[in-house]
Amino acid sequence: MGLSKSEISPHPASRDDMITTRLDALVKYFQGKCGWAQRNSLWPMPFATACCGIELMATGASRYDIARFGAEAMRFSPRQSDLMICAGRVAIKMMPVLQRIYMQMPEPKWVISMGACASTGGVFDTYAVVQGIDQFIPVDVYVPGCPPRPETLIEGVMAIQRIIDTQGIQNSADRGGGLGLVIEPASEMVQVGKEQAAQ
Amino acid sequence: MITEDDIIIVDDMRRDMSLTERFYLPQIAQGLSVTLRRMFTKRVTLQYPEMRREPKLEGDLTDPHSQLNASRYRGVHRLNRDPDGRVACVACFMCETACPAHCIHIDAAESPWPDREKYPAKFDIDELRCIYCGMCEEACPVDAIELTYEYDLVGNTRNEMIFDKGKLLEVFDETCQIKPRRNPRITGYAGTGSPDHQPARPTGEQH
């Protein structure tokens, strides 16, 4: 993929426009290259709160060796990671922590919801457990299982790679994701809150 | 009774490093020799997408490196078919009741066939909520729901991971060759892909 004339606008209005068009093509070219680099060096942020984390560790070990996909560098600092693997149930009190870590990750970022609990709540259909982290942060890939096999998690990483292949490197807000579920407080509650704030 | 011999002063056990230890290089070589030895032993990594554990029912199932015991592994569900290719489920709600995760949702309707009263008009399983415990297949009185050996399943949305009746029957069509129905004598059909069109029960046994 080079800088061919067909990529340049046929009727450049001015010299500045032409430069801009050429720059756009250049950026597009390097974005393609960056996508290739990005898909093969996804550094996960392991948010492992339960037994799924054990399978996550097994995936990193020599038997399944997630390093073959370039995703072996588990970064325990969100600033250095691209891919959040949320493994395990998330209590409602843990949710602000998860959200904060997600916000601290630099764009572009992807999220794998690993296991039944992180994806839907699983057996823990209680008031204390979040019924799916996609109600709070956008999720790209759901991995079923309780816990999932390492192979299934590798399938999840490959699904993220396919997303990067097809959509390119996009910010999470542009990509969308999840069910689109939004939990908003009922209008009466908002009204009460406003009245209290006014007092 | 503690005697003088039982008391060990730890500081006395400290000794100076020997000459080779002070050089560090022999120690590094010793460590790297482990790495070098590993390079010539058998590789343990399963090259997953290219190599996978083959599901099998018979033969040597003791080798976990190459085989998956299809009779025991609990993966994605399937809904079995009866000899006529109809869904074998009788909508008794036993699996929905037994399910600890409440991931099965059945809508029962009056059966259009004479050999049973009810059949599932809708049968949805939330594969993401399921914990693959196998209680549904234990609870099923007609062995209509079974877990297969399929595990390589991920989804991009939650909606696509809710399997309906048609999809669960598709899973049966795909897996019945390797894993036939566990208890074929209930309906007389092992699910080997060639239904012999025998009626499920004697026709006089209608209820």
Tab-separated table of C-alpha atoms in Angstrom:
chain	number	residue	atom	x	y	z
A	1	MET	CA	0.000	0.000	0.000
A	2	GLY	CA	1.829	3.067	-1.202
A	3	LEU	CA	1.040	6.644	-1.979
A	4	SER	CA	-0.646	6.288	-5.344
A	5	LYS	CA	-2.254	9.084	-7.283
A	6	SER	CA	-5.675	7.501	-7.040
A	7	GLU	CA	-5.720	8.067	-3.304
A	8	ILE	CA	-5.194	11.745	-3.771
A	9	SER	CA	-8.236	13.880	-4.388
A	10	PRO	CA	-8.622	14.458	-8.156
A	11	HIS	CA	-9.350	18.151	-7.895
A	12	PRO	CA	-7.235	19.700	-5.229
A	13	ALA	CA	-8.431	23.234	-4.741
A	14	SER	CA	-5.119	24.570	-3.634
A	15	ARG	CA	-1.618	23.573	-2.721
A	16	ASP	CA	-2.592	23.407	0.962
A	17	ASP	CA	-5.408	21.014	0.225
A	18	MET	CA	-3.071	18.828	-1.722
A	19	ILE	CA	-0.642	18.651	1.154
A	20	THR	CA	-3.488	17.813	3.503
A	21	THR	CA	-4.676	15.040	1.213
A	22	ARG	CA	-1.206	13.611	0.954
A	23	LEU	CA	-0.863	13.760	4.716
A	24	ASP	CA	-4.188	11.976	5.106
A	25	ALA	CA	-3.010	9.194	2.835
A	26	LEU	CA	0.224	8.984	4.776
A	27	VAL	CA	-1.657	8.771	8.067
A	28	LYS	CA	-3.910	6.081	6.602
A	29	TYR	CA	-0.856	4.138	5.458
A	30	PHE	CA	0.751	4.232	8.856
A	31	GLN	CA	-2.527	3.440	10.579
A	32	GLY	CA	-2.636	0.202	8.635
A	33	LYS	CA	0.879	-0.612	9.768
A	34	CYS	CA	0.020	0.346	13.336
A	35	GLY	CA	-2.986	-1.967	13.260
A	36	TRP	CA	-0.722	-4.830	12.344
A	37	ALA	CA	1.647	-3.913	15.160
A	38	GLN	CA	-1.162	-3.336	17.621
A	39	ARG	CA	-2.914	-6.640	16.981
A	40	ASN	CA	0.283	-8.540	17.613
A	41	SER	CA	1.235	-6.721	20.787
A	42	LEU	CA	-1.904	-6.448	22.864
A	43	TRP	CA	-0.737	-5.886	26.382
A	44	PRO	CA	-3.432	-7.042	28.771
A	45	MET	CA	-4.408	-5.445	32.009
A	46	PRO	CA	-5.499	-8.432	34.091
A	47	PHE	CA	-8.442	-7.419	36.238
A	48	ALA	CA	-8.686	-10.829	37.871
A	49	THR	CA	-11.021	-10.907	40.840
A	50	ALA	CA	-11.899	-14.592	41.048
A	51	CYS	CA	-11.293	-18.092	39.749
A	52	CYS	CA	-11.211	-16.939	36.111
A	53	GLY	CA	-7.916	-15.310	37.038
A	54	ILE	CA	-6.433	-18.752	37.613
A	55	GLU	CA	-7.327	-19.772	34.079
A	56	LEU	CA	-5.931	-16.442	32.912
A	57	MET	CA	-2.632	-17.385	34.537
A	58	ALA	CA	-2.816	-20.823	32.919
A	59	THR	CA	-3.240	-19.111	29.572
A	60	GLY	CA	-0.041	-17.210	30.168
A	61	ALA	CA	1.902	-20.323	31.153
A	62	SER	CA	3.898	-22.466	28.780
A	63	ARG	CA	1.170	-24.966	27.916
A	64	TYR	CA	-1.085	-22.452	26.185
A	65	ASP	CA	1.454	-19.635	25.930
A	66	ILE	CA	-0.455	-16.492	25.087
A	67	ALA	CA	2.916	-15.017	24.074
A	68	ARG	CA	2.317	-16.616	20.678
A	69	PHE	CA	-0.268	-13.864	20.186
A	70	GLY	CA	1.915	-11.128	21.594
A	71	ALA	CA	-0.367	-10.705	24.591
A	72	GLU	CA	1.901	-12.104	27.261
A	73	ALA	CA	3.061	-8.812	28.753
A	74	MET	CA	0.601	-8.493	31.624
A	75	ARG	CA	0.855	-4.898	32.673
A	76	PHE	CA	-0.266	-4.233	36.186
A	77	SER	CA	-0.289	-0.550	35.429
A	78	PRO	CA	-3.281	0.467	33.348
A	79	ARG	CA	-1.240	3.241	31.755
A	80	GLN	CA	0.775	0.680	29.837
A	81	SER	CA	-1.959	-1.663	28.654
A	82	ASP	CA	-4.291	-1.906	25.664
A	83	LEU	CA	-6.573	-4.763	26.570
A	84	MET	CA	-8.478	-5.176	29.791
A	85	ILE	CA	-9.316	-8.770	30.643
A	86	CYS	CA	-11.965	-8.627	33.320
A	87	ALA	CA	-11.847	-12.094	34.849
A	88	GLY	CA	-14.215	-12.824	37.661
A	89	ARG	CA	-17.208	-11.420	39.418
A	90	VAL	CA	-17.320	-7.713	40.063
A	91	ALA	CA	-19.101	-6.592	43.169
A	92	ILE	CA	-20.944	-3.307	43.008
A	93	LYS	CA	-18.374	-1.841	45.390
A	94	MET	CA	-15.590	-2.977	43.063
A	95	MET	CA	-17.182	-1.302	40.072
A	96	PRO	CA	-15.736	2.203	40.714
A	97	VAL	CA	-12.281	0.624	40.859
A	98	LEU	CA	-12.845	-1.180	37.568
A	99	GLN	CA	-14.184	1.983	35.973
A	100	ARG	CA	-11.272	4.042	37.232
A	101	ILE	CA	-8.735	1.543	35.938
A	102	TYR	CA	-10.575	1.490	32.620
A	103	MET	CA	-10.479	5.288	32.452
A	104	GLN	CA	-6.761	5.259	33.231
A	105	MET	CA	-5.991	3.040	30.257
A	106	PRO	CA	-4.865	5.057	27.239
A	107	GLU	CA	-6.840	4.873	24.003
A	108	PRO	CA	-7.171	2.784	21.949
A	109	LYS	CA	-8.316	0.115	24.362
A	110	TRP	CA	-10.306	-3.086	24.203
A	111	VAL	CA	-12.113	-5.096	26.839
A	112	ILE	CA	-12.622	-8.842	27.155
A	113	SER	CA	-15.280	-9.925	29.601
A	114	MET	CA	-14.043	-13.323	30.703
A	115	GLY	CA	-16.370	-15.845	32.260
A	116	ALA	CA	-19.999	-15.998	33.247
A	117	CYS	CA	-19.743	-13.666	36.236
A	118	ALA	CA	-18.094	-10.759	34.459
A	119	SER	CA	-20.331	-11.145	31.415
A	120	THR	CA	-23.739	-11.553	33.018
A	121	GLY	CA	-23.339	-12.126	36.730
A	122	GLY	CA	-23.507	-15.893	36.360
A	123	VAL	CA	-24.951	-17.669	39.348
A	124	PHE	CA	-24.540	-14.596	41.476
A	125	ASP	CA	-27.890	-13.027	40.729
A	126	THR	CA	-27.796	-10.848	43.823
A	127	TYR	CA	-27.943	-7.190	44.641
A	128	ALA	CA	-24.233	-7.125	45.438
A	129	VAL	CA	-22.880	-8.392	42.128
A	130	VAL	CA	-22.868	-6.415	38.910
A	131	GLN	CA	-24.991	-8.250	36.337
A	132	GLY	CA	-22.548	-7.839	33.496
A	133	ILE	CA	-19.760	-5.275	33.383
A	134	ASP	CA	-21.067	-4.069	30.018
A	135	GLN	CA	-23.617	-2.049	31.922
A	136	PHE	CA	-20.801	0.203	33.047
A	137	ILE	CA	-17.915	-0.091	30.582
A	138	PRO	CA	-17.976	-1.032	26.891
A	139	VAL	CA	-17.111	-4.664	26.265
A	140	ASP	CA	-15.812	-5.942	22.930
A	141	VAL	CA	-15.668	-9.694	23.403
A	142	TYR	CA	-17.570	-11.988	25.758
A	143	VAL	CA	-15.959	-15.288	26.684
A	144	PRO	CA	-18.402	-17.828	28.169
A	145	GLY	CA	-17.470	-20.489	30.663
A	146	CYS	CA	-17.153	-20.952	34.375
A	147	PRO	CA	-14.244	-20.511	34.139
A	148	PRO	CA	-13.469	-20.585	30.410
A	149	ARG	CA	-10.795	-22.936	29.159
A	150	PRO	CA	-7.504	-21.276	28.200
A	151	GLU	CA	-8.373	-22.164	24.611
A	152	THR	CA	-11.596	-20.185	24.897
A	153	LEU	CA	-9.716	-17.164	26.213
A	154	ILE	CA	-7.273	-17.472	23.316
A	155	GLU	CA	-10.316	-17.431	21.026
A	156	GLY	CA	-11.301	-14.195	22.758
A	157	VAL	CA	-7.900	-12.631	22.117
A	158	MET	CA	-8.163	-13.750	18.499
A	159	ALA	CA	-11.589	-12.123	18.307
A	160	ILE	CA	-10.032	-8.841	19.483
A	161	GLN	CA	-7.398	-9.253	16.772
A	162	ARG	CA	-10.159	-9.712	14.215
A	163	ILE	CA	-11.822	-6.530	15.467
A	164	ILE	CA	-8.557	-4.642	14.951
A	165	ASP	CA	-8.180	-6.200	11.490
A	166	THR	CA	-11.631	-5.227	10.331
A	167	GLN	CA	-12.225	-1.920	12.092
A	168	GLY	CA	-8.690	-0.637	12.390
A	169	ILE	CA	-7.474	1.178	15.443
A	170	GLN	CA	-10.432	3.092	16.787
A	171	ASN	CA	-11.088	4.635	20.122
A	172	SER	CA	-13.500	2.712	22.275
A	173	ALA	CA	-16.084	5.483	22.130
A	174	ASP	CA	-16.128	5.388	18.317
A	175	ARG	CA	-16.383	1.631	18.229
A	176	GLY	CA	-19.402	1.319	20.454
A	177	GLY	CA	-19.969	-2.027	22.079
A	178	GLY	CA	-21.907	-3.869	24.677
A	179	LEU	CA	-25.633	-4.166	24.714
A	180	GLY	CA	-26.205	-0.463	24.853
A	181	LEU	CA	-27.770	-0.978	28.240
A	182	VAL	CA	-27.856	2.207	30.183
A	183	ILE	CA	-29.000	2.180	33.756
A	184	GLU	CA	-30.295	5.568	34.670
A	185	PRO	CA	-31.872	6.602	37.895
A	186	ALA	CA	-35.633	6.946	37.717
A	187	SER	CA	-36.826	10.450	36.995
A	188	GLU	CA	-38.444	10.723	40.434
A	189	MET	CA	-35.111	9.961	42.072
A	190	VAL	CA	-33.397	12.631	39.982
A	191	GLN	CA	-36.095	15.080	41.040
A	192	VAL	CA	-35.615	14.215	44.687
A	193	GLY	CA	-31.868	14.604	44.292
A	194	LYS	CA	-32.285	18.020	42.721
A	195	GLU	CA	-34.573	19.159	45.504
A	196	GLN	CA	-32.117	17.983	48.099
A	197	ALA	CA	-29.302	19.749	46.304
A	198	ALA	CA	-31.363	22.951	46.204
A	199	GLN	CA	-31.948	22.821	49.929
B	1	MET	CA	13.068	-29.078	77.630
B	2	ILE	CA	15.227	-26.921	75.408
B	3	THR	CA	18.889	-27.609	75.675
B	4	GLU	CA	21.807	-25.595	74.501
B	5	ASP	CA	22.089	-27.782	71.376
B	6	ASP	CA	18.627	-26.837	70.193
B	7	ILE	CA	19.475	-23.196	69.947
B	8	ILE	CA	20.911	-22.201	66.602
B	9	ILE	CA	22.315	-18.754	66.231
B	10	VAL	CA	21.490	-17.881	62.653
B	11	ASP	CA	24.207	-15.277	62.281
B	12	ASP	CA	26.861	-17.925	62.828
B	13	MET	CA	25.706	-19.773	59.714
B	14	ARG	CA	26.635	-16.898	57.494
B	15	ARG	CA	29.770	-17.460	55.530
B	16	ASP	CA	31.762	-15.476	53.055
B	17	MET	CA	31.132	-16.098	49.356
B	18	SER	CA	33.616	-18.326	47.633
B	19	LEU	CA	35.755	-17.070	44.776
B	20	THR	CA	33.467	-18.497	42.059
B	21	GLU	CA	30.457	-17.010	43.741
B	22	ARG	CA	32.129	-13.664	43.872
B	23	PHE	CA	32.765	-13.780	40.147
B	24	TYR	CA	28.993	-14.295	39.484
B	25	LEU	CA	29.696	-15.676	36.010
B	26	PRO	CA	29.660	-19.360	36.995
B	27	GLN	CA	26.341	-18.755	38.720
B	28	ILE	CA	24.909	-17.188	35.576
B	29	ALA	CA	26.141	-20.126	33.530
B	30	GLN	CA	24.511	-22.488	35.983
B	31	GLY	CA	21.212	-20.691	35.602
B	32	LEU	CA	21.437	-20.553	31.835
B	33	SER	CA	22.200	-24.253	31.683
B	34	VAL	CA	18.639	-24.877	32.840
B	35	THR	CA	17.390	-22.738	29.969
B	36	LEU	CA	19.667	-24.568	27.544
B	37	ARG	CA	18.521	-27.984	28.743
B	38	ARG	CA	14.874	-26.992	28.255
B	39	MET	CA	15.563	-26.193	24.621
B	40	PHE	CA	16.207	-29.856	23.890
B	41	THR	CA	13.342	-31.401	25.846
B	42	LYS	CA	9.882	-32.067	24.471
B	43	ARG	CA	7.898	-28.917	23.875
B	44	VAL	CA	4.768	-28.689	25.990
B	45	THR	CA	3.031	-25.827	24.189
B	46	LEU	CA	-0.203	-26.617	22.416
B	47	GLN	CA	-0.236	-24.505	19.252
B	48	TYR	CA	-3.886	-23.809	19.875
B	49	PRO	CA	-5.715	-22.638	16.768
B	50	GLU	CA	-3.795	-25.070	14.562
B	51	MET	CA	-3.564	-27.934	17.059
B	52	ARG	CA	-6.495	-28.724	19.274
B	53	ARG	CA	-7.499	-31.543	21.532
B	54	GLU	CA	-9.620	-33.926	19.519
B	55	PRO	CA	-12.897	-34.931	21.132
B	56	LYS	CA	-13.116	-38.696	21.407
B	57	LEU	CA	-15.391	-41.208	23.052
B	58	GLU	CA	-13.246	-44.330	22.826
B	59	GLY	CA	-9.624	-45.356	22.805
B	60	ASP	CA	-6.900	-44.047	25.027
B	61	LEU	CA	-8.414	-41.096	26.784
B	62	THR	CA	-5.633	-40.790	29.311
B	63	ASP	CA	-3.457	-38.530	27.192
B	64	PRO	CA	-4.617	-35.015	27.989
B	65	HIS	CA	-2.245	-33.520	25.446
B	66	SER	CA	-4.080	-34.698	22.395
B	67	GLN	CA	-7.539	-35.807	23.359
B	68	LEU	CA	-10.670	-34.579	24.999
B	69	ASN	CA	-13.042	-37.030	26.581
B	70	ALA	CA	-16.196	-36.154	24.683
B	71	SER	CA	-18.403	-38.190	27.003
B	72	ARG	CA	-17.355	-36.239	30.064
B	73	TYR	CA	-16.503	-32.756	28.935
B	74	ARG	CA	-19.154	-30.129	29.515
B	75	GLY	CA	-19.284	-27.524	26.791
B	76	VAL	CA	-22.017	-25.856	24.784
B	77	HIS	CA	-25.507	-27.327	25.106
B	78	ARG	CA	-27.511	-29.076	22.484
B	79	LEU	CA	-31.137	-30.107	22.142
B	80	ASN	CA	-31.483	-33.652	20.929
B	81	ARG	CA	-33.779	-34.781	18.156
B	82	ASP	CA	-36.069	-37.765	18.285
B	83	PRO	CA	-36.316	-40.360	15.459
B	84	ASP	CA	-38.529	-38.120	13.368
B	85	GLY	CA	-36.135	-35.227	13.628
B	86	ARG	CA	-38.389	-33.346	16.027
B	87	VAL	CA	-37.109	-31.762	19.177
B	88	ALA	CA	-37.024	-34.413	21.906
B	89	CYS	CA	-37.836	-31.957	24.685
B	90	VAL	CA	-41.235	-32.338	26.341
B	91	ALA	CA	-41.142	-28.923	28.064
B	92	CYS	CA	-41.346	-30.326	31.586
B	93	PHE	CA	-39.313	-27.409	33.021
B	94	MET	CA	-37.068	-29.781	35.008
B	95	CYS	CA	-33.862	-28.270	33.592
B	96	GLU	CA	-35.091	-24.728	34.111
B	97	THR	CA	-35.852	-25.600	37.730
B	98	ALA	CA	-32.566	-27.379	38.315
B	99	CYS	CA	-30.429	-24.685	36.722
B	100	PRO	CA	-28.515	-22.840	39.461
B	101	ALA	CA	-27.769	-19.876	37.216
B	102	HIS	CA	-31.329	-19.554	35.834
B	103	CYS	CA	-30.013	-19.421	32.301
B	104	ILE	CA	-32.698	-21.609	30.677
B	105	HIS	CA	-35.975	-20.081	29.555
B	106	ILE	CA	-38.711	-22.283	28.129
B	107	ASP	CA	-42.072	-21.359	26.689
B	108	ALA	CA	-44.223	-24.463	26.632
B	109	ALA	CA	-47.051	-24.974	24.177
B	110	GLU	CA	-49.473	-27.726	23.353
B	111	SER	CA	-47.719	-30.304	21.269
B	112	PRO	CA	-48.802	-30.691	17.649
B	113	TRP	CA	-47.787	-34.349	17.813
B	114	PRO	CA	-49.875	-37.137	19.348
B	115	ASP	CA	-47.133	-38.801	21.415
B	116	ARG	CA	-46.692	-36.058	23.999
B	117	GLU	CA	-48.656	-33.306	25.604
B	118	LYS	CA	-46.271	-30.391	25.469
B	119	TYR	CA	-43.334	-29.215	23.463
B	120	PRO	CA	-41.113	-26.143	23.798
B	121	ALA	CA	-42.362	-23.343	21.594
B	122	LYS	CA	-39.312	-21.372	22.703
B	123	PHE	CA	-36.177	-22.722	24.332
B	124	ASP	CA	-33.489	-20.164	25.104
B	125	ILE	CA	-30.211	-20.729	26.902
B	126	ASP	CA	-28.033	-17.803	27.882
B	127	GLU	CA	-24.624	-19.307	27.209
B	128	LEU	CA	-22.953	-16.420	28.996
B	129	ARG	CA	-24.869	-16.912	32.219
B	130	CYS	CA	-24.533	-20.699	32.171
B	131	ILE	CA	-21.864	-22.188	34.393
B	132	TYR	CA	-21.739	-25.526	32.537
B	133	CYS	CA	-22.459	-27.591	35.633
B	134	GLY	CA	-24.456	-30.247	33.779
B	135	MET	CA	-27.408	-30.230	36.163
B	136	CYS	CA	-29.805	-29.719	33.256
B	137	GLU	CA	-28.795	-32.923	31.541
B	138	GLU	CA	-29.009	-34.790	34.832
B	139	ALA	CA	-32.489	-33.449	35.468
B	140	CYS	CA	-33.875	-34.129	32.000
B	141	PRO	CA	-36.262	-37.119	32.072
B	142	VAL	CA	-36.055	-37.754	28.322
B	143	ASP	CA	-32.365	-36.887	27.847
B	144	ALA	CA	-33.265	-34.093	25.497
B	145	ILE	CA	-30.688	-31.572	26.696
B	146	GLU	CA	-27.039	-32.538	26.723
B	147	LEU	CA	-23.739	-30.771	26.979
B	148	THR	CA	-21.279	-31.229	24.141
B	149	TYR	CA	-17.518	-31.005	23.881
B	150	GLU	CA	-17.546	-27.640	22.094
B	151	TYR	CA	-15.635	-24.952	23.944
B	152	ASP	CA	-14.278	-22.559	21.311
B	153	LEU	CA	-17.125	-20.102	21.432
B	154	VAL	CA	-16.912	-16.367	21.978
B	155	GLY	CA	-19.298	-13.552	21.138
B	156	ASN	CA	-19.209	-9.874	20.384
B	157	THR	CA	-22.610	-9.135	21.873
B	158	ARG	CA	-24.688	-10.607	24.627
B	159	ASN	CA	-27.631	-11.156	22.307
B	160	GLU	CA	-25.770	-13.471	19.987
B	161	MET	CA	-24.777	-15.647	22.936
B	162	ILE	CA	-28.391	-16.434	23.777
B	163	PHE	CA	-29.002	-19.689	21.922
B	164	ASP	CA	-32.555	-20.393	20.822
B	165	LYS	CA	-34.152	-23.710	19.951
B	166	GLY	CA	-33.029	-23.690	16.343
B	167	LYS	CA	-29.428	-23.021	17.215
B	168	LEU	CA	-29.381	-25.695	19.901
B	169	LEU	CA	-30.752	-28.208	17.408
B	170	GLU	CA	-28.031	-27.132	14.979
B	171	VAL	CA	-25.459	-27.911	17.635
B	172	PHE	CA	-26.978	-31.389	17.858
B	173	ASP	CA	-26.702	-31.883	14.104
B	174	GLU	CA	-23.064	-30.879	14.219
B	175	THR	CA	-22.057	-32.966	17.213
B	176	CYS	CA	-24.219	-36.099	16.962
B	177	GLN	CA	-21.636	-37.903	14.841
B	178	ILE	CA	-18.908	-37.743	17.459
B	179	LYS	CA	-21.128	-37.810	20.522
B	180	PRO	CA	-24.333	-39.785	19.977
B	181	ARG	CA	-27.262	-39.427	22.306
B	182	ARG	CA	-26.363	-40.754	25.694
B	183	ASN	CA	-29.468	-42.800	26.334
B	184	PRO	CA	-30.925	-43.775	22.978
B	185	ARG	CA	-33.333	-46.372	24.329
B	186	ILE	CA	-35.693	-43.682	25.567
B	187	THR	CA	-36.613	-42.785	22.030
B	188	GLY	CA	-34.773	-45.467	20.116
B	189	TYR	CA	-32.711	-42.977	18.172
B	190	ALA	CA	-28.994	-42.697	18.796
B	191	GLY	CA	-28.760	-39.515	16.794
B	192	THR	CA	-26.181	-40.822	14.399
B	193	GLY	CA	-27.573	-38.767	11.575
B	194	SER	CA	-29.750	-41.505	10.027
B	195	PRO	CA	-33.156	-41.487	11.688
B	196	ASP	CA	-34.958	-44.724	10.997
B	197	HIS	CA	-38.371	-43.122	11.460
B	198	GLN	CA	-39.514	-45.449	14.193
B	199	PRO	CA	-42.194	-43.921	16.375
B	200	ALA	CA	-40.904	-42.753	19.687
B	201	ARG	CA	-43.356	-44.828	21.673
B	202	PRO	CA	-46.130	-47.255	20.841
B	203	THR	CA	-48.962	-45.101	19.619
B	204	GLY	CA	-51.405	-46.610	22.087
B	205	GLU	CA	-49.453	-45.097	24.962
B	206	GLN	CA	-50.771	-41.601	24.510
B	207	HIS	CA	-51.647	-39.574	27.510
